[in-house]
XYZ file of C-alpha atoms in Angstrom:
663
model
C 0.000 0.000 0.000
C 1.706 3.237 -1.120
C 2.269 5.882 1.530
C 1.301 9.536 1.230
C 4.926 10.355 0.487
C 4.988 7.842 -2.357
C 1.781 9.310 -3.763
C 3.310 12.790 -3.643
C 6.501 11.473 -5.195
C 4.473 10.377 -8.225
C 3.863 14.076 -8.870
C 7.539 14.826 -8.419
C 8.850 12.217 -10.824
C 6.268 12.956 -13.503
C 7.086 16.652 -13.260
C 10.847 16.317 -13.438
C 10.629 13.691 -16.212
C 8.315 15.796 -18.392
C 10.427 18.919 -17.954
C 13.562 16.966 -18.757
C 12.033 15.432 -21.884
C 10.881 18.855 -23.070
C 14.268 20.359 -22.139
C 12.210 23.249 -20.824
C 10.022 24.053 -17.860
C 9.824 24.582 -14.112
C 10.272 21.448 -11.974
C 10.872 23.232 -8.661
C 7.328 24.316 -7.738
C 5.656 20.970 -8.571
C 8.247 19.094 -6.541
C 7.946 21.525 -3.646
C 4.137 21.605 -3.529
C 3.533 17.911 -4.194
C 2.743 17.058 -0.569
C 0.221 19.898 -0.278
C -1.407 18.881 -3.557
C -1.650 15.236 -2.507
C -3.566 16.056 0.672
C -5.861 18.601 -0.993
C -6.702 16.578 -4.087
C -7.072 13.189 -2.427
C -8.804 14.198 0.810
C -10.786 17.341 0.065
C -11.162 18.424 -3.546
C -14.711 17.780 -4.801
C -14.466 17.006 -8.493
C -15.380 14.390 -11.057
C -12.764 13.466 -13.677
C -15.539 11.975 -15.827
C -17.393 15.307 -15.842
C -14.899 18.151 -15.416
C -17.650 20.764 -15.904
C -19.994 19.556 -13.167
C -21.604 22.729 -11.808
C -20.932 22.197 -8.093
C -17.335 21.012 -8.344
C -14.662 22.759 -6.344
C -12.515 25.071 -8.433
C -8.742 24.617 -8.320
C -6.482 27.370 -9.649
C -2.720 27.071 -10.034
C -1.886 30.766 -9.849
C 1.846 30.051 -10.008
C 1.230 28.679 -13.477
C 4.886 28.182 -14.357
C 4.575 25.047 -12.225
C 2.160 23.635 -14.780
C 3.478 20.086 -14.517
C 1.974 20.018 -11.030
C -1.575 20.339 -12.321
C -0.931 18.139 -15.358
C 0.418 15.408 -13.076
C -2.575 15.794 -10.755
C -5.084 15.593 -13.593
C -3.388 12.550 -15.071
C -3.129 10.720 -11.760
C -6.694 11.574 -10.724
C -8.141 10.015 -13.870
C -8.874 12.921 -16.193
C -8.583 12.503 -19.947
C -4.905 13.422 -19.898
C -2.733 10.467 -20.825
C 0.872 9.663 -20.054
C 1.596 10.444 -23.709
C 0.113 13.899 -23.149
C 2.591 14.390 -20.302
C 5.420 13.189 -22.516
C 4.295 15.807 -25.025
C 4.742 18.640 -22.501
C 5.406 22.023 -24.121
C 5.210 20.612 -27.660
C 3.203 21.972 -30.566
C -0.561 21.398 -30.289
C -0.198 19.416 -27.069
C -2.790 19.389 -24.285
C 0.041 20.250 -21.890
C 1.430 23.656 -22.896
C 4.111 25.483 -20.937
C 1.554 27.207 -18.726
C -1.969 25.945 -18.019
C -4.214 27.105 -20.852
C -7.984 27.078 -20.482
C -9.613 24.801 -23.042
C -6.568 22.652 -23.791
C -6.944 19.951 -21.135
C -9.952 18.962 -19.032
C -9.823 20.250 -15.471
C -7.937 23.455 -16.262
C -10.206 26.142 -14.806
C -8.299 29.161 -16.081
C -5.190 30.183 -17.989
C -2.400 31.085 -15.597
C 1.033 32.402 -16.320
C 0.913 36.168 -15.809
C 1.498 36.024 -12.067
C -1.228 37.244 -9.746
C -4.052 36.805 -12.207
C -4.761 33.229 -11.163
C -5.481 34.152 -7.545
C -7.531 37.075 -8.860
C -9.550 34.755 -11.123
C -10.064 32.611 -8.032
C -11.490 35.628 -6.198
C -13.922 36.055 -9.099
C -14.912 32.400 -8.919
C -15.492 32.697 -5.171
C -17.635 35.806 -5.721
C -19.693 33.887 -8.284
C -20.126 30.948 -5.901
C -21.215 33.167 -3.029
C -23.624 35.193 -5.166
C -25.155 32.134 -6.846
C -25.601 30.454 -3.477
C -27.398 33.529 -2.141
C -29.627 33.714 -5.200
C -30.507 30.019 -5.571
C -30.022 28.061 -2.348
C -33.230 27.428 -0.456
C -33.540 25.804 2.965
C -31.840 22.419 2.989
C -31.136 22.614 -0.740
C -27.623 24.015 -1.011
C -27.270 23.343 -4.704
C -24.381 25.836 -4.861
C -21.906 24.782 -2.205
C -18.302 24.482 -3.284
C -14.871 25.862 -2.475
C -12.323 27.664 -4.589
C -8.746 26.586 -3.894
C -5.698 28.415 -5.226
C -1.983 27.710 -5.104
C 0.219 30.798 -5.324
C 3.851 31.685 -4.929
C 5.998 34.652 -3.991
C 5.687 36.046 -7.504
C 1.895 36.228 -7.243
C 2.223 38.073 -3.941
C 4.720 40.550 -5.371
C 2.443 41.459 -8.273
C 0.227 44.389 -7.336
C -2.920 42.744 -8.652
C -2.824 40.294 -5.733
C -3.243 43.238 -3.366
C -6.227 44.550 -5.328
C -7.986 41.185 -5.429
C -7.167 39.851 -1.980
C -8.102 43.130 -0.325
C -11.538 42.972 -1.946
C -11.881 39.271 -1.112
C -11.496 40.092 2.567
C -14.015 42.922 2.352
C -16.578 40.638 0.699
C -16.035 37.850 3.222
C -15.357 35.090 0.703
C -15.305 32.274 3.230
C -15.055 29.496 0.645
C -11.839 30.821 -0.877
C -8.759 28.998 0.408
C -5.310 29.949 -0.869
C -2.039 28.085 -0.280
C 1.114 30.203 -0.296
C 4.169 28.255 -1.439
C 6.635 29.980 0.872
C 9.873 28.604 -0.549
C 11.883 31.826 -0.523
C 13.044 31.439 -4.129
C 12.263 33.243 -7.376
C 14.058 33.347 -10.711
C 16.818 35.672 -9.516
C 17.523 33.677 -6.359
C 16.627 34.072 -2.702
C 13.764 36.541 -2.411
C 15.008 38.059 0.835
C 16.821 40.635 -1.278
C 13.591 41.954 -2.823
C 10.614 40.506 -0.934
C 10.560 40.953 2.836
C 6.860 41.677 3.353
C 5.182 40.322 6.456
C 2.658 38.332 4.446
C 0.783 37.112 7.509
C 0.133 40.644 8.747
C -0.662 41.791 5.234
C -3.445 39.254 4.790
C -4.698 39.712 8.313
C -5.079 43.400 7.526
C -7.237 42.443 4.528
C -9.564 40.587 6.866
C -8.375 37.106 5.939
C -8.073 34.102 8.215
C -4.350 33.313 8.140
C -2.791 30.006 9.144
C 0.949 30.538 9.385
C 3.974 28.338 9.767
C 2.611 25.167 8.153
C 5.224 22.581 7.192
C 4.430 22.050 3.521
C 5.988 18.581 3.608
C 4.061 17.325 6.660
C 0.793 15.764 5.520
C -0.743 15.874 8.996
C 0.039 19.578 9.368
C -1.375 20.310 5.924
C -4.517 18.344 6.702
C -5.026 20.187 9.997
C -4.631 23.529 8.225
C -7.202 22.639 5.567
C -9.643 21.513 8.235
C -9.244 24.847 10.019
C -9.652 26.738 6.750
C -12.845 24.902 5.840
C -14.247 25.528 9.309
C -13.879 29.305 8.792
C -16.920 30.372 6.770
C -16.860 34.150 7.192
C -13.385 34.957 5.877
C -11.126 33.722 3.094
C -8.138 31.745 4.329
C -4.445 31.929 3.477
C -2.458 28.830 4.458
C 1.229 29.706 4.637
C 3.176 26.579 3.684
C 6.915 26.527 4.239
C 8.352 24.341 1.482
C 11.630 23.452 -0.157
C 11.598 24.228 -3.859
C 12.617 21.178 -5.868
C 12.113 18.877 -2.880
C 13.775 15.547 -3.641
C 16.598 16.929 -5.741
C 19.723 16.352 -3.600
C 21.888 19.046 -5.172
C 19.455 21.627 -6.566
C 16.582 21.772 -4.081
C 16.261 25.001 -2.147
C 17.855 27.090 -4.905
C 16.815 28.888 -8.059
C 18.704 26.278 -10.075
C 15.560 24.135 -10.105
C 13.096 26.997 -10.570
C 12.978 27.325 -14.327
C 15.274 24.737 -15.879
C 15.400 20.935 -16.230
C 17.283 19.142 -13.469
C 19.446 17.122 -15.867
C 19.694 13.358 -16.211
C 22.258 12.897 -13.431
C 20.298 14.961 -10.930
C 17.056 13.169 -11.824
C 18.775 9.847 -11.144
C 19.996 11.192 -7.817
C 16.491 12.455 -7.006
C 15.005 9.046 -7.740
C 17.473 7.491 -5.327
C 16.764 10.137 -2.681
C 13.013 9.618 -3.008
C 13.288 5.838 -3.120
C 11.564 5.812 -6.508
C 12.694 2.718 -8.379
C 10.674 3.068 -11.562
C 11.869 4.446 -14.910
C 10.728 7.698 -16.489
C 6.973 8.124 -16.900
C 6.195 4.801 -15.232
C 3.714 4.872 -12.346
C 2.908 1.644 -10.453
C -0.668 0.422 -10.639
C -1.159 0.618 -6.860
C -0.201 4.298 -6.971
C -2.659 4.942 -9.797
C -5.338 3.110 -7.821
C -4.858 5.296 -4.746
C -4.895 8.473 -6.850
C -7.888 7.633 -9.032
C -10.732 10.036 -8.189
C -13.328 8.846 -10.706
C -15.351 6.686 -8.327
C -15.594 9.183 -5.482
C -16.084 11.991 -7.983
C -19.009 10.226 -9.601
C -20.447 9.501 -6.179
C -20.180 13.149 -5.156
C -21.889 14.291 -8.333
C -24.601 11.650 -7.934
C -25.380 12.896 -4.431
C -25.636 16.413 -5.804
C -27.914 15.266 -8.632
C -30.269 13.619 -6.147
C -30.430 16.863 -4.209
C -30.913 18.907 -7.365
C -33.722 16.619 -8.541
C -35.531 17.232 -5.266
C -34.837 20.950 -5.659
C -36.397 20.839 -9.124
C -39.590 19.364 -7.675
C -39.726 21.949 -4.904
C -38.558 24.974 -6.906
C -39.037 24.198 -10.619
C -38.701 27.769 -11.848
C -35.533 28.415 -9.859
C -34.040 25.115 -11.030
C -34.758 25.906 -14.679
C -33.280 29.386 -14.251
C -30.169 27.965 -12.587
C -29.593 25.511 -15.422
C -30.174 28.196 -18.055
C -27.639 30.472 -16.489
C -25.000 27.808 -15.917
C -25.314 26.853 -19.592
C -24.756 30.504 -20.587
C -28.087 30.545 -22.410
C -30.060 33.777 -22.772
C -33.751 34.005 -21.838
C -36.185 32.833 -24.502
C -37.634 36.323 -24.955
C -34.267 38.090 -25.059
C -33.994 38.605 -28.813
C -37.541 39.821 -29.277
C -37.425 42.286 -26.400
C -33.953 43.629 -27.077
C -34.790 44.188 -30.755
C -37.990 45.971 -29.744
C -36.048 48.288 -27.432
C -33.600 49.182 -30.186
C -36.449 49.901 -32.598
C -38.130 52.143 -30.017
C -34.956 54.189 -29.666
C -34.738 54.801 -33.396
C -38.401 55.819 -33.437
C -37.941 58.248 -30.544
C -34.796 60.293 -31.224
C -32.759 61.654 -28.315
C -29.249 63.003 -28.026
C -27.663 61.735 -24.801
C -23.991 61.043 -24.259
C -23.406 57.426 -25.164
C -22.418 56.696 -21.551
C -25.971 57.761 -20.626
C -27.357 55.749 -23.537
C -25.441 52.814 -22.080
C -27.139 53.273 -18.722
C -30.502 53.491 -20.468
C -29.721 50.202 -22.212
C -28.847 48.636 -18.872
C -32.202 49.730 -17.501
C -33.906 48.144 -20.504
C -31.876 44.931 -20.579
C -31.205 44.470 -16.866
C -34.715 43.273 -15.957
C -34.384 40.634 -18.705
C -31.029 39.384 -17.416
C -30.848 38.320 -13.774
C -27.389 36.977 -14.627
C -25.945 40.483 -14.936
C -23.055 41.072 -12.514
C -21.997 44.664 -12.966
C -19.418 46.903 -11.407
C -17.154 49.888 -11.730
C -13.699 50.790 -10.465
C -14.917 53.624 -8.226
C -16.454 55.540 -11.133
C -20.094 54.464 -11.093
C -21.299 58.074 -11.204
C -19.174 58.750 -14.275
C -19.368 55.391 -16.017
C -23.136 55.221 -15.326
C -23.009 51.481 -14.710
C -25.613 51.470 -11.944
C -29.126 50.798 -13.231
C -32.433 50.794 -11.404
C -32.163 47.135 -10.422
C -28.544 47.242 -9.254
C -27.867 45.842 -5.808
C -24.380 45.792 -4.335
C -22.757 42.647 -2.978
C -21.644 42.763 0.638
C -20.071 40.291 3.019
C -23.431 39.849 4.729
C -25.653 39.817 1.645
C -24.306 38.358 -1.589
C -27.661 38.168 -3.356
C -26.969 41.312 -5.370
C -25.782 41.874 -8.914
C -23.226 44.647 -8.594
C -19.668 44.796 -7.243
C -18.268 48.071 -6.004
C -14.694 47.296 -7.016
C -13.038 50.402 -5.623
C -10.007 51.814 -7.418
C -8.912 48.422 -8.730
C -9.072 48.449 -12.546
C -6.710 45.492 -13.041
C -8.223 43.494 -10.206
C -11.749 44.214 -11.435
C -10.991 42.990 -14.940
C -9.338 39.740 -13.838
C -12.079 39.135 -11.252
C -14.624 39.528 -14.064
C -12.771 36.825 -15.979
C -13.034 34.555 -12.948
C -16.764 35.224 -12.707
C -17.176 34.411 -16.403
C -15.128 31.224 -16.065
C -17.237 30.072 -13.142
C -20.427 30.609 -15.177
C -23.844 31.725 -14.010
C -23.258 35.430 -14.640
C -22.575 37.913 -17.420
C -19.950 40.179 -15.865
C -19.475 43.789 -16.891
C -17.158 46.305 -15.307
C -16.240 49.869 -16.087
C -13.592 52.530 -15.860
C -12.371 55.436 -17.982
C -10.937 54.261 -21.294
C -7.554 55.711 -20.349
C -7.355 53.448 -17.328
C -7.825 50.244 -19.261
C -4.034 50.591 -19.435
C -3.891 49.408 -15.837
C -6.010 46.397 -16.787
C -4.619 45.598 -20.218
C -3.262 42.155 -19.423
C -6.545 40.983 -17.908
C -8.342 42.154 -21.046
C -5.833 40.191 -23.094
C -6.412 37.121 -20.938
C -10.173 37.360 -21.495
C -9.537 37.365 -25.245
C -7.043 34.512 -24.988
C -9.448 32.378 -22.929
C -12.472 33.339 -25.077
C -14.403 34.530 -22.031
C -17.450 36.802 -22.494
C -16.424 39.562 -20.103
C -17.854 42.956 -21.032
C -15.443 45.832 -20.461
C -17.186 49.211 -20.332
C -15.023 52.267 -21.023
C -16.281 55.831 -20.884
C -14.672 59.229 -21.525
C -13.489 57.887 -24.837
C -11.396 60.688 -26.385
C -9.995 64.184 -26.078
C -13.682 65.068 -25.847
C -13.548 64.524 -22.088
C -11.877 67.911 -21.981
C -10.365 69.641 -18.997
C -8.897 66.632 -17.203
C -6.156 66.777 -19.785
C -3.777 64.342 -21.479
C -3.391 62.074 -18.435
C -7.070 61.195 -18.786
C -7.531 61.561 -22.542
C -7.188 58.224 -24.372
C -5.386 58.489 -27.684
C -3.692 55.188 -28.534
C -5.918 52.880 -26.489
C -8.599 52.044 -29.059
C -6.050 51.254 -31.759
C -4.161 48.879 -29.474
C -7.382 47.182 -28.405
C -8.365 46.652 -32.021
C -5.057 44.886 -32.565
C -5.816 42.390 -29.777
C -6.992 39.084 -31.286
C -10.515 37.990 -30.339
C -11.403 41.266 -28.601
C -14.402 42.969 -30.221
C -14.578 46.712 -29.640
C -17.569 49.010 -30.132
C -17.493 52.808 -30.226
C -21.097 53.840 -30.968
C -22.193 57.217 -32.296
C -25.590 57.553 -30.612
C -28.143 55.852 -28.382
C -29.213 53.370 -31.053
C -25.715 52.122 -31.823
C -25.057 51.996 -28.060
C -27.993 49.661 -27.499
C -26.934 47.459 -30.415
C -23.405 47.326 -28.997
C -24.775 46.144 -25.659
C -26.982 43.599 -27.388
C -24.067 42.174 -29.357
C -21.823 42.045 -26.284
C -24.476 40.181 -24.304
C -25.053 37.679 -27.097
C -21.362 36.981 -27.629
C -20.178 33.712 -26.073
C -16.713 33.205 -27.548
C -14.792 36.184 -26.243
C -14.810 39.580 -24.567
C -16.257 42.854 -25.786
C -15.280 46.415 -24.999
C -17.952 49.112 -25.121
C -16.489 52.574 -25.543
C -18.723 55.522 -24.669
C -18.561 59.299 -24.795
C -18.790 61.865 -22.063
C -20.429 64.459 -24.319
C -23.933 64.379 -25.810
C -24.171 62.983 -29.343
C -26.871 63.628 -31.917
C -28.973 60.678 -33.041
C -28.622 59.729 -36.692
C -31.478 59.203 -39.136
C -31.774 55.557 -40.227
C -34.074 53.182 -42.027
C -35.014 49.842 -40.498
C -32.469 48.211 -42.791
C -29.733 50.493 -41.512
C -30.652 49.742 -37.912
C -30.403 46.035 -38.682
C -26.999 46.589 -40.279
C -25.444 48.199 -37.190
C -24.559 44.783 -35.754
C -22.316 44.192 -38.777
C -19.916 46.766 -37.337
C -19.912 49.094 -40.324
C -22.709 50.209 -42.608
C -23.738 52.910 -45.052
C -25.352 55.742 -43.124
C -25.955 57.959 -46.141
C -24.994 57.767 -49.786
C -25.394 59.529 -53.101
C -26.008 57.352 -56.155
C -22.440 56.869 -57.337
C -20.133 58.131 -54.601
C -16.871 59.815 -55.489
C -15.595 59.795 -51.934
C -16.277 57.874 -48.709
C -16.125 59.384 -45.239
C -15.656 56.769 -42.474
C -16.152 57.661 -38.824
C -16.868 56.239 -35.389
C -18.418 57.534 -32.203
C -18.591 61.272 -31.704
C -16.972 61.865 -35.091
C -19.874 60.368 -37.070
C -21.819 63.611 -36.808
C -18.734 65.456 -38.010
C -18.638 63.196 -41.067
C -22.357 63.788 -41.708
C -21.914 67.573 -41.520
C -18.824 67.518 -43.747
C -20.679 65.386 -46.286
C -23.421 68.007 -46.471
C -20.834 70.685 -47.273
C -19.174 68.510 -49.915
C -22.522 67.781 -51.510
C -23.166 71.494 -51.626
C -19.979 71.733 -53.664
C -21.207 69.130 -56.123
C -19.501 66.052 -54.752
C -21.166 62.654 -54.417
C -20.469 61.359 -50.916
C -20.986 58.174 -48.930
C -20.869 58.287 -45.114
C -20.013 55.039 -43.343
C -20.534 54.642 -39.630
C -18.168 52.012 -38.297
C -18.914 51.451 -34.607
C -16.936 48.196 -34.590
C -14.073 47.618 -36.990
C -13.700 44.143 -35.475
C -17.281 43.152 -36.253
C -16.966 44.689 -39.724
C -13.774 42.766 -40.469
C -15.603 39.546 -39.609
C -18.207 40.124 -42.332
C -18.072 38.487 -45.725
C -15.952 39.989 -48.448
C -19.151 40.704 -50.370
C -20.623 42.723 -47.519
C -17.416 44.659 -46.960
C -17.301 45.468 -50.648
C -20.901 46.720 -50.531
C -19.951 49.197 -47.797
C -16.441 50.133 -48.953
C -16.317 49.443 -52.703
C -12.780 49.164 -54.020
C -13.749 51.348 -56.952
C -14.027 54.349 -54.639
C -10.435 55.091 -53.733
C -10.984 58.560 -52.285
C -11.532 57.937 -48.589
C -11.275 59.936 -45.383
C -11.311 58.342 -41.927
C -12.271 60.475 -38.948
C -11.662 59.432 -35.349
C -10.305 61.228 -32.291
C -7.680 58.557 -31.755
C -4.327 57.552 -33.220
C -4.379 58.018 -36.996
C -2.224 55.122 -38.159
C -4.842 52.434 -37.512
C -7.081 53.767 -40.278
C -4.712 53.211 -43.202
C -6.135 49.682 -43.536
C -9.428 51.258 -44.672
C -8.335 54.377 -46.542
C -5.110 53.107 -48.110
C -1.818 54.927 -48.247
C -3.331 57.580 -50.514
C -6.339 58.269 -48.333
C -6.705 60.949 -45.695
C -7.100 60.624 -41.939
C -8.356 63.166 -39.480
C -6.993 61.784 -36.232
C -4.489 62.204 -33.449
C -0.724 62.027 -33.751
C 0.093 63.441 -30.305
C -1.251 63.337 -26.775
C -4.067 65.711 -25.885
C -4.218 68.956 -23.922
C -6.214 70.322 -21.011
C -9.054 72.548 -22.215
C -12.795 72.440 -22.842
C -13.725 69.771 -25.377
C -14.878 72.207 -28.046
C -11.536 73.994 -28.041
C -9.649 70.713 -28.241
C -11.600 69.488 -31.242
C -10.772 72.710 -33.041
C -7.113 72.577 -32.011
C -6.642 69.032 -33.323
C -8.583 69.511 -36.533
C -11.878 67.817 -35.768
C -13.871 70.435 -37.595
C -16.067 70.417 -40.676
C -13.685 72.788 -42.445
C -10.689 70.527 -41.884
C -12.528 67.372 -42.958
C -13.752 69.123 -46.105
C -10.255 70.382 -46.830
C -8.780 66.880 -46.425
C -11.492 65.459 -48.685
C -11.103 68.067 -51.408
C -7.360 67.458 -51.477
C -8.069 63.945 -52.743
C -9.697 65.183 -55.949
């Protein structure tokens, strides 16, 4: 009968063998955390390898994602569809075991980790989702939402500022089912961390309002087990278990140093480690009795079966709630969503108004919010400016998690990565807002949403130099262009209340990636459209007005669409035939068929002017090298918006001049 140490050693040998075969990777963390992982996964983790997406499973996040062979070894040993050949294929092209855990590649990977600190932040989002769903759906004895979120993290995660943002909020919200394990091994890539990381982590997390269990021997199974028991008994606060470990445990000559952090151990050292560990089996060979003790399929199926019995009873007692829970966990929209959202958009076109698009966004939330109990909104301390609160918004608190709105505080990066965690958990459509300029703080979380194909909705207001007096520190210039270059991120910059509502509709309906909604501070005039033009908005670009055979095309987005319309009127007065194209989403437009794109931007019309209060260079893809662009080439200035638009050439006269120069 294999001992706990032998079971943990299976993780160690698989990890060092796979890294050695790949000639690349990080063996130290898996070897150091193997004992912790063995106790957690074998004694506590509620999961079913035969159904990795079971709704009420515990979530496990490896925030220190460079130690990816730890989770791959765990998944393989526990019985997931991850074979020994998959482990042998570690870090190879198209493998299920890439260098860092990637969501969607292997079953049981809950999130993509690699950029340090984002994994623990995703875990905070998952714990928020669990707590909110439990408050919304659990009734009496029927705790159909009742699971933990576990996260492993290292010194690097704690050094990254995002961990402060997320863990501070986790304490405030009282996320009692979040349990994090700190791998306190004192080593990072450059060596012993005492030269650059001397924080009192225990006091830090205690100040956040966490339950902290310090001084746990990370190689003592009994001590680990006692710590987990204490953590699970604490239901009002998240818990940090501080585990003192030896990085690369089992390597006689490299353990405890950065030599085993990010490089293979080498054949000689692996042989020495096998001798030290008493492991007598060759590379990638695990004895059957070890597999048998690790296999979690039977107890996982039993746990899910117990839950299904409870859920079946819940369905009989609360049929409507049960149906709603299943709908939301499947990421399905309500049956009447399309009809009602289309009707709202049509009503806007029939009743013109000229609000700022940030206000139009709030109006859309008030229209769509009652249809979508799965909304989970928020703002990074800018709700009054972003206008993300709608009439049905209710804030989450530690004592009452039944709401649908998170007051994130000044935590743009944390907010965005938490939203990704909420989306990954499922059951909610998360949206969160800040000024467009401050997406810079959150950029990597936005990228991770796109990479993981998660439907987070990022709301950005104050979209250009049009925000005025706050000046260049707050005026976004290059942000939209860089976001448009991010694969799988769809960006919308609407010109009026109708396009704003369509943008929201499209973001809500999207299931395969994130959307950014970019709104103005200033009021914008509603455009005249036919029903066909309204229907075409969702295509990202469409003909707003056109003379029979256009000689020139003006392309604009957002607040500059009205400028294009006014300039077109002047050009027509001078005998020119003009087409105006509103392009609220270049990403959506680029996804259309070649035939549709040609119908909007015919190649035969080579005279083109693009108009947007952002960096000019992006627009050459639509106007060509011989076209004209009215855009920004510098940062902004501090002045009233009207003066800034004149200063930087966003005037009818300048657009007309640029257009006439093409003839």
